[in-house]
Short mmCIF file of C-alpha atoms and ligand atoms in Angstrom, two decimals:
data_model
loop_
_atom_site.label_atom_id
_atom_site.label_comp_id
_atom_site.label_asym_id
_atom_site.label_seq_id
_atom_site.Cartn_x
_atom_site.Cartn_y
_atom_site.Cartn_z
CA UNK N 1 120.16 75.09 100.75
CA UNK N 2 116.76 74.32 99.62
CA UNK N 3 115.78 73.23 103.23
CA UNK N 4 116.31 76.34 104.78
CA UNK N 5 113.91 78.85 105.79
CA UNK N 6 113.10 82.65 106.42
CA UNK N 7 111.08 83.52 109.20
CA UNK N 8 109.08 86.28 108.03
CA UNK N 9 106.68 88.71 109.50
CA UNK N 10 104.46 91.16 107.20
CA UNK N 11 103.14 94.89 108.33
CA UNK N 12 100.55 96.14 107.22
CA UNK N 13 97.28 93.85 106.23
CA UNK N 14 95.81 95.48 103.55
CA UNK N 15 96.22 94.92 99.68
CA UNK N 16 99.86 94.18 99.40
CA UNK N 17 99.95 92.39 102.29
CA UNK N 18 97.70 90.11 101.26
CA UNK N 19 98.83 89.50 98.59
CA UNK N 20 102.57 88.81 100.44
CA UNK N 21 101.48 86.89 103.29
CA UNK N 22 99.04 84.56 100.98
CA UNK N 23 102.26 83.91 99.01
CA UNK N 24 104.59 83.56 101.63
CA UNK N 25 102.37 81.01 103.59
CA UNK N 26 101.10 79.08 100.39
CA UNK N 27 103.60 79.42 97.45
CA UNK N 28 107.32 80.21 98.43
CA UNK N 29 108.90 77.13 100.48
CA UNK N 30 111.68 79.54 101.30
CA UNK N 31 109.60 81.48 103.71
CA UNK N 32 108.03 80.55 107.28
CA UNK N 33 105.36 83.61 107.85
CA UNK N 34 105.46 83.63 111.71
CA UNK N 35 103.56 87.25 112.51
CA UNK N 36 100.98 89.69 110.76
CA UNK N 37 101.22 93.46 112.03
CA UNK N 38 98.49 96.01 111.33
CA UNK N 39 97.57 98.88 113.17
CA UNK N 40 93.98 97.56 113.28
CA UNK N 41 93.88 93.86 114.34
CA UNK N 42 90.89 92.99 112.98
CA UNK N 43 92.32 93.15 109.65
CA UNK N 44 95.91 91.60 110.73
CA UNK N 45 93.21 88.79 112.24
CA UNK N 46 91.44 88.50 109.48
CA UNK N 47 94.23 87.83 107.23
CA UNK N 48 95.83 85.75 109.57
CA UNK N 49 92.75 83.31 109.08
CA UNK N 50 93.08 83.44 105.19
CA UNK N 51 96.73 81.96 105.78
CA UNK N 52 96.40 79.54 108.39
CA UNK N 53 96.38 81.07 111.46
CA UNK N 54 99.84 83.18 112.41
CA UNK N 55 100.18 85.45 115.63
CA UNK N 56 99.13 89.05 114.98
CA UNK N 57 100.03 92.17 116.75
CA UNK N 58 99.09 95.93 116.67
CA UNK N 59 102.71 97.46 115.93
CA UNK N 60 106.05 95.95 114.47
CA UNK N 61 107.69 96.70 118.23
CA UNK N 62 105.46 94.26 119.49
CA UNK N 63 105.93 91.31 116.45
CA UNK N 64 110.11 92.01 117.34
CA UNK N 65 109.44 91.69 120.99
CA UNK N 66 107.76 88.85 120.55
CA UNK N 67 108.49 86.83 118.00
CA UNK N 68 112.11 85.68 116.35
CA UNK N 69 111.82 87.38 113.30
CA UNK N 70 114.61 87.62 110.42
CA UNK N 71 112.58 89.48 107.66
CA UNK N 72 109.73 91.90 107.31
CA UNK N 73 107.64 92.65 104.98
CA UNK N 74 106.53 96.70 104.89
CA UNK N 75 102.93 96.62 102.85
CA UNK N 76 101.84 99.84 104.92
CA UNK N 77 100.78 103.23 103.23
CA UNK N 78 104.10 105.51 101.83
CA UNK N 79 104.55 107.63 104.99
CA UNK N 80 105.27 104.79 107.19
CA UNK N 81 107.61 103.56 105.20
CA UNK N 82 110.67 104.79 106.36
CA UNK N 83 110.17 104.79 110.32
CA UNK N 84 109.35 100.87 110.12
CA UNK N 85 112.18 100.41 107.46
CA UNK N 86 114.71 101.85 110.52
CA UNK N 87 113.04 100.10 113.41
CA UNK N 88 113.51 96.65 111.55
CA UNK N 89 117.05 97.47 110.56
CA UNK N 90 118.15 98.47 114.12
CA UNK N 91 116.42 95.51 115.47
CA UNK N 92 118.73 93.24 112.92
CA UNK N 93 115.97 92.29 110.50
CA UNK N 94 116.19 91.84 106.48
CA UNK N 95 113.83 94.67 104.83
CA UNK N 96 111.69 94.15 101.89
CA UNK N 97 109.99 97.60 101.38
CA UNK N 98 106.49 98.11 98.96
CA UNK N 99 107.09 100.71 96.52
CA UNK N 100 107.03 103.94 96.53
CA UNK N 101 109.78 103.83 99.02
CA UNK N 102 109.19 106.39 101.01
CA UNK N 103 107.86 110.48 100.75
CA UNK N 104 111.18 112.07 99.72
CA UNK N 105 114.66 111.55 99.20
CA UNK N 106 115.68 112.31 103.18
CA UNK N 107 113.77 109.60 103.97
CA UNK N 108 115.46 106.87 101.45
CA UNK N 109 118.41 108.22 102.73
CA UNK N 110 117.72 107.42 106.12
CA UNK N 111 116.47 104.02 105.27
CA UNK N 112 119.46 103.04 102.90
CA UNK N 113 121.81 104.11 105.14
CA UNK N 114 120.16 102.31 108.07
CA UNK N 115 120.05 98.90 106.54
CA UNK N 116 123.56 99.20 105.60
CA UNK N 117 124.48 100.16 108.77
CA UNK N 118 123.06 97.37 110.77
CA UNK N 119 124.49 94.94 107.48
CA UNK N 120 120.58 93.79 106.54
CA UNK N 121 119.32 93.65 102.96
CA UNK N 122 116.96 96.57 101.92
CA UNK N 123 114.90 95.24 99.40
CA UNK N 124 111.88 97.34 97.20
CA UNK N 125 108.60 95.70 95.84
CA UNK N 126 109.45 96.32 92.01
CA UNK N 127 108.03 92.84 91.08
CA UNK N 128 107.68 93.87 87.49
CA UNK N 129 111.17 93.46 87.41
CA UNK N 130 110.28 89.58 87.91
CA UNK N 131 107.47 89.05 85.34
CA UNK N 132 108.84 86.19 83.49
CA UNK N 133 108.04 88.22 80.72
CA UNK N 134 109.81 91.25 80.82
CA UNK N 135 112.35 89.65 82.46
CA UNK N 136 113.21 88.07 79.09
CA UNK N 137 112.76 91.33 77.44
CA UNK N 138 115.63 92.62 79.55
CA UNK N 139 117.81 89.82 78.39
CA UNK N 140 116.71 90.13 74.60
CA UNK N 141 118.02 93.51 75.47
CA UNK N 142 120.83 92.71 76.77
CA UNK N 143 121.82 90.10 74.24
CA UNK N 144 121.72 93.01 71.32
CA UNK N 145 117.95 91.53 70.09
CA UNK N 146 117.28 95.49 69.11
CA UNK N 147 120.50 97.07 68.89
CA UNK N 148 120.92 99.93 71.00
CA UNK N 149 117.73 101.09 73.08
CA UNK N 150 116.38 104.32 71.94
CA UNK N 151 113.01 104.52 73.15
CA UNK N 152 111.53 103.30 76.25
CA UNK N 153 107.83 103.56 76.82
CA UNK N 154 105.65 102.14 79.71
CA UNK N 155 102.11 102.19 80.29
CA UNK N 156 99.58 101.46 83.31
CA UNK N 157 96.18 101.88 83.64
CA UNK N 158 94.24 101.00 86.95
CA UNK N 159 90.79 99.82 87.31
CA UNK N 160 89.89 101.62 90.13
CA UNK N 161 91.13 104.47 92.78
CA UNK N 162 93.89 103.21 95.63
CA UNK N 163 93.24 103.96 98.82
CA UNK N 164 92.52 107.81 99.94
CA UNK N 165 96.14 107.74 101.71
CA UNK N 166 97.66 107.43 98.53
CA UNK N 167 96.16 110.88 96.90
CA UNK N 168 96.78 112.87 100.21
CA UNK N 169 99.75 114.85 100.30
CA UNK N 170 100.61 114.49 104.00
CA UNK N 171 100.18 110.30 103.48
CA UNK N 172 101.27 109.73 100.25
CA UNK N 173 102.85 111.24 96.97
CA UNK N 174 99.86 111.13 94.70
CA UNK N 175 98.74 109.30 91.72
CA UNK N 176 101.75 108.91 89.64
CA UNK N 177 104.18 107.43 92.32
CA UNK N 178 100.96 105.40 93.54
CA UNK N 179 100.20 104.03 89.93
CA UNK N 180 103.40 104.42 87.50
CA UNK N 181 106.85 104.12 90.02
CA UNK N 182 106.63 100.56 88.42
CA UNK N 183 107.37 102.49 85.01
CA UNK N 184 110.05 104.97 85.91
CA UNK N 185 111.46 101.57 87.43
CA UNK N 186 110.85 99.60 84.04
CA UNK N 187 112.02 102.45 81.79
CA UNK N 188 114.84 103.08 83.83
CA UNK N 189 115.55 99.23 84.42
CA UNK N 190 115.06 98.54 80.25
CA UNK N 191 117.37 101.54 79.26
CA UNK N 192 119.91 100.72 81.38
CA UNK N 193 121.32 104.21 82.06
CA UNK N 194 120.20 107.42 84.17
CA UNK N 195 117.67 110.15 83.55
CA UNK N 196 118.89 113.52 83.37
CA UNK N 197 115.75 115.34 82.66
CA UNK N 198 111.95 114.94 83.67
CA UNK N 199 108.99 117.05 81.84
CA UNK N 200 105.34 115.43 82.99
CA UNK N 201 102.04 116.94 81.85
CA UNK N 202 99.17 115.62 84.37
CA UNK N 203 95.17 116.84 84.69
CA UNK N 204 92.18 115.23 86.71
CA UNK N 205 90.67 114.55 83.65
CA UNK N 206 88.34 111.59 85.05
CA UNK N 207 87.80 112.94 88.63
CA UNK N 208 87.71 116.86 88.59
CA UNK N 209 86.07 116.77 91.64
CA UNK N 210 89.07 115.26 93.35
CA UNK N 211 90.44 118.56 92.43
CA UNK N 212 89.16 120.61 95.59
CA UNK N 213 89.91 117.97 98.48
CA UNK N 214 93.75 117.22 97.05
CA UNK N 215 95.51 119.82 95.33
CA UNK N 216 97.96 117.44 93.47
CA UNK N 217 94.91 115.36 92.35
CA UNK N 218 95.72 113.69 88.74
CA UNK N 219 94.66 110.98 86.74
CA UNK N 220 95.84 111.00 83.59
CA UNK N 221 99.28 111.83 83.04
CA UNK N 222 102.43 111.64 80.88
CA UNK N 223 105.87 111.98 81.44
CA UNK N 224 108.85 112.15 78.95
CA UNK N 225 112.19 111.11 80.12
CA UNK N 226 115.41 112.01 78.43
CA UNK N 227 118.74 110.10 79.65
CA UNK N 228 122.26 110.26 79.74
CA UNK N 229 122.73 108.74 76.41
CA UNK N 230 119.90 110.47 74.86
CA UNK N 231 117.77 108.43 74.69
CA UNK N 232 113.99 109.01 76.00
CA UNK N 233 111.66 107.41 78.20
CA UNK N 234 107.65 107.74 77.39
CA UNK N 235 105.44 106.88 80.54
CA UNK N 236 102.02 106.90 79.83
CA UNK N 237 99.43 106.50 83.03
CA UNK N 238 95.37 106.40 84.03
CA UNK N 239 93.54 105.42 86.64
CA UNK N 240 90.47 104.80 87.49
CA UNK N 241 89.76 103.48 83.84
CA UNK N 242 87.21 101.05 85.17
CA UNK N 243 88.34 98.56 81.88
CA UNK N 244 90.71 96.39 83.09
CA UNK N 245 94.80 96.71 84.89
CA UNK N 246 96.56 97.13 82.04
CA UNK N 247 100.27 97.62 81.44
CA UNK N 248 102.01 97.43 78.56
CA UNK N 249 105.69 98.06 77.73
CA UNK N 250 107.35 98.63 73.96
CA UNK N 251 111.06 99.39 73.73
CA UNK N 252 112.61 100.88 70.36
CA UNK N 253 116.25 99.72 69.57
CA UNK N 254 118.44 100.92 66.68
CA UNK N 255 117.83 97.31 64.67
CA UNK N 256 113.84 96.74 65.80
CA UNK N 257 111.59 96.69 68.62
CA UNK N 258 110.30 94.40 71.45
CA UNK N 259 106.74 94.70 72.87
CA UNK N 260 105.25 93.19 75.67
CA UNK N 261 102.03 92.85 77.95
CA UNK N 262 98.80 92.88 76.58
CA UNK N 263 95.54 93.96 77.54
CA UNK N 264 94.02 91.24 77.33
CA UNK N 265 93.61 88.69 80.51
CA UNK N 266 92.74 85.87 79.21
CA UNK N 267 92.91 83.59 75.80
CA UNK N 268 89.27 83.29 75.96
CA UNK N 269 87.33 84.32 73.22
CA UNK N 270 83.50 84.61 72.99
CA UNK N 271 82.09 85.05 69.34
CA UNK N 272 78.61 84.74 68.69
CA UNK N 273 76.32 85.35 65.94
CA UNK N 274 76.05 89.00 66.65
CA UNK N 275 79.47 88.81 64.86
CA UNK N 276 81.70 90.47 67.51
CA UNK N 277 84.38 88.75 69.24
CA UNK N 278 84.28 89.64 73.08
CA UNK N 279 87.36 88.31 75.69
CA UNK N 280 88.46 89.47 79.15
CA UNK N 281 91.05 91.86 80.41
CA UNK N 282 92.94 91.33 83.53
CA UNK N 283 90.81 92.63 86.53
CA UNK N 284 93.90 93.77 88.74
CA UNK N 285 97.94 93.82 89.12
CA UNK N 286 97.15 90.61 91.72
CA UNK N 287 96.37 88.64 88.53
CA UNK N 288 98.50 90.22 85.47
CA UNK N 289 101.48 89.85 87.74
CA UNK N 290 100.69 86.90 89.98
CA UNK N 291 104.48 85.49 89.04
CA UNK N 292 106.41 88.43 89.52
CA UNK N 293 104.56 89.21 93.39
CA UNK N 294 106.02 85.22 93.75
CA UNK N 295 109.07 85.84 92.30
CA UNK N 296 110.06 89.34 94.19
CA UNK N 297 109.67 87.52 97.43
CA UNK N 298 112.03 84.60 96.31
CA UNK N 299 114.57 86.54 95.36
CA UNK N 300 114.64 88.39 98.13
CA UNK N 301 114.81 85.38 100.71
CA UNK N 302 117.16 83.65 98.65
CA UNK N 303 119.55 87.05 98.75
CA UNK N 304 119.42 86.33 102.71
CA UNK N 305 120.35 82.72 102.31
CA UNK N 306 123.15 83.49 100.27
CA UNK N 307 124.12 86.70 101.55
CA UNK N 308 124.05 88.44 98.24
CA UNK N 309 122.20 92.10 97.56
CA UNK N 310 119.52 92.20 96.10
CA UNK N 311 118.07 92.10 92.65
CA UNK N 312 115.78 95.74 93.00
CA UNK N 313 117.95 97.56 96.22
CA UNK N 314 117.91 100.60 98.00
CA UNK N 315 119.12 102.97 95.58
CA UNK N 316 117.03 101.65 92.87
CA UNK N 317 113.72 102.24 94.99
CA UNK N 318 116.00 105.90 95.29
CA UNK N 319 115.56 106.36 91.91
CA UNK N 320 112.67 105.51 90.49
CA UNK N 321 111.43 108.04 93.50
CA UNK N 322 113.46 110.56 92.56
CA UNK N 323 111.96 110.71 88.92
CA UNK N 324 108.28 110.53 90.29
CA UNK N 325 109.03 113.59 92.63
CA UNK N 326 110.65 115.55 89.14
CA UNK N 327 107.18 114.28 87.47
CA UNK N 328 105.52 115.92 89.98
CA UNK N 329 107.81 119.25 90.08
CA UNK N 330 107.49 119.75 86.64
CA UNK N 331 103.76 119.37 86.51
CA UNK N 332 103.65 122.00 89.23
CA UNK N 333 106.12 124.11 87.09
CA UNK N 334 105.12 123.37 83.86
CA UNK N 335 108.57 122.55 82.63
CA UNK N 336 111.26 120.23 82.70
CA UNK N 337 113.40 119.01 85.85
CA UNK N 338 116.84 118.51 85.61
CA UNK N 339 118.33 115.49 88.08
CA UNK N 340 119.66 115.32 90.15
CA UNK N 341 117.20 116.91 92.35
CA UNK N 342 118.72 119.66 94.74
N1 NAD M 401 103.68 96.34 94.10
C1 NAD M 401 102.40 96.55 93.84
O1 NAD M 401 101.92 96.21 92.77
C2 NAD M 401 101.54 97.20 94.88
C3 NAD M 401 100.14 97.08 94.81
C4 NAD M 401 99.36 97.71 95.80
C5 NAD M 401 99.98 98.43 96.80
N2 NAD M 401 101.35 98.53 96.82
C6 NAD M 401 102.04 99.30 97.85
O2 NAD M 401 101.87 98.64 99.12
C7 NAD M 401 101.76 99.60 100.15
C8 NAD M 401 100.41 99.42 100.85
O3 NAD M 401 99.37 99.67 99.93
P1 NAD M 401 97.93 99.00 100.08
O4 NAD M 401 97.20 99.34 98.86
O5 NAD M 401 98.08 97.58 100.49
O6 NAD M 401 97.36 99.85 101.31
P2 NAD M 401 96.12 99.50 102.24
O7 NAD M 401 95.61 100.80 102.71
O8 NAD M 401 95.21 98.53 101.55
O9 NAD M 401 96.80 98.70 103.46
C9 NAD M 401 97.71 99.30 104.33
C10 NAD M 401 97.56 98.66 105.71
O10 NAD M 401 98.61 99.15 106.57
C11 NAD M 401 98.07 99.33 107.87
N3 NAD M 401 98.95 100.26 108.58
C12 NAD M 401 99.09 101.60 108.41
N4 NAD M 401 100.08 102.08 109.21
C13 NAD M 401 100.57 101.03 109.88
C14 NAD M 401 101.61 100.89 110.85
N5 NAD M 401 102.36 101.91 111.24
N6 NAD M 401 101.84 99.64 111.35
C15 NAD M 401 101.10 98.58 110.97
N7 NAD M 401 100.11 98.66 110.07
C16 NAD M 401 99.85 99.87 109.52
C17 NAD M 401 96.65 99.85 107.61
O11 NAD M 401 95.82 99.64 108.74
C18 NAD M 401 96.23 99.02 106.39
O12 NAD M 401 95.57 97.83 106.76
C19 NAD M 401 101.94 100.95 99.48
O13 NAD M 401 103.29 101.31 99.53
C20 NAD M 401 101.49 100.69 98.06
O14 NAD M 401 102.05 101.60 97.12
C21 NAD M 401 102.12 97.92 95.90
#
């Protein structure tokens, strides 16, 4: 029923949630954005002016008090991730969680087995997974394009640091899960089968200083993934590279090879006389994946219409977090980590 509607509310008024609430208000008929939550209102008010005027409120209690609310959006920093995840759930309200799902596996646990409980969808913000793009790549895949998958690798750089919760160990899981849970998705996702093993090599290579206020600090890593079937997974991360968001994907099969994602930004090309050819990268994931933030959110509302699980669920968010906590164990141990973790 193209008429119908979602009322939705978003938490958390920062990045993401701009991003979200600009899309849900502007750009997805499906959606009716009713409420914006933040723990400081002056940003939930703010954003609430860049949409059109919705009702904000302090805390998600408040929004479900208030308000009649079918969906939520959770755009808040990792740690919350899981406590606003359950309060939705037992309040009867569809979840659509940001990535990286939550700080460990008790807590995706908890949230899985919460949605399920109280029979709402549990939805996580893999929007790669949408990118008209590499969504095509997946079906190339799928229609034998390659032959058999062999060799999955996955690259992101980020223009500039995320926010300090993200690097702190109490608030977040560090720069990998921050950066690259998009690519353990992606690899994952493109393979089609389950890691067994996890080696990642990781050193603060741009910010050394970071070093001696976050222990985990990193920000330039690799990690190798081997799977079930053999075959390996190559994630290659950076961030802050100050260039450009860039993220790149190339997937070896047994009869060639698919690549997509480019660095570039834009088909603009300046050439001058100075005989160099200059064009632009893309300044941020806002941009180089403005379809697949669009797309996530549709698919989502329209697996509440039709009462059908999602496309990225529970246990995939599960996943991909499980292989950036090995990542992390084996740069801490300096070896690989066999899944599943114990
Ligand atoms: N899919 C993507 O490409 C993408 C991009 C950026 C961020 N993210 C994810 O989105 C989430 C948010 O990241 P961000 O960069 O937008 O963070 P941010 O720091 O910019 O914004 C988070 C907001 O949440 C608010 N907040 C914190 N606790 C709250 C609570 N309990 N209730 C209500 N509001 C609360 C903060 O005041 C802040 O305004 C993270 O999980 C992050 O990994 C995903």
């Amino acid at each position: 029923m193209e008429t119908e509607k979602v009322k939705v509310c978003v938490v958390g008024a920062g990045r993401a949630g701009e991003v979200h609430a600009l899309n849900l208000s502007n750009r997805i008929p499906l959606a009716e954005l009713t409420a914006i939550v933040d723990q400081d209102l002056n940003l939930a008010r703010q954003l609430s002016e860049k949409v059109g005027k919705v009702n904000v409120y302090q805390a998600l209690g408040d929004a479900l008090k208030k308000e009649e609310i079918e969906a939520v959006f959770i755009t808040t920093p990792t740690f919350t991730h899981a406590s606003l995840t359950l309060e939705a759930a037992e309040a009867g309200v569809h979840v659509f969680c940001e990535k990286p799902m939550a700080l460990n596996l008790e807590e995706a646990d908890k949230m899985i087995s919460a949605t399920r409980k109280n029979n709402v969808k549990l939805q996580i913000g893999f929007m790669r997974r949408f990118d008209p793009e590499i969504r095509r790549v997946k079906s190339l895949i799928a229609e034998g394009a390659i032959g058999r998958p062999v060799l999955v690798k996955s690259l992101t750089r980020g223009p500039g640091l995320p926010p300090k919760w993200a690097l702190d160990p109490k608030t977040g899981i560090g720069m990998i899960a921050e950066v690259s849970s998009h690519d353990f998705d992606s690899v994952r996702w493109l393979m089609g089968n389950e890691v067994k093993s996890v080696y990642a090599e990781a050193d603060a290579l741009i910010h050394p200083e970071f070093k001696k206020e976050y222990s985990i600090y990193h920000d330039v890593y690799v990690a190798i993934l081997r799977f079930e079937n053999n075959g390996i997974g190559l994630i290659d991360g950076g961030c802050p590279v100050g260039y450009g968001y860039d993220a790149r994907i190339e997937i070896l099969g047994t009869e060639g090879f698919i690549m997509v994602g480019d660095v570039k930004g834009s088909s603009l090309l300046l050439c001058k006389s100075d005989k160099k050819a200059v064009t632009e990268t893309f300044q941020s994931w806002r941009n180089r994946f403005y379809e697949g933030y669009i797309g996530e959110a549709e698919s989502f509302l329209r697996a509440i219409i039709e009462d059908r699980p999602p496309e990225v669920t529970g246990e995939d968010g599960k996943k991909a977090l499980e292989l950036v906590l090995a990542a992390i164990e084996s740069m801490k141990e300096n070896k690989p980590v066999q899944l599943p973790l114990q």
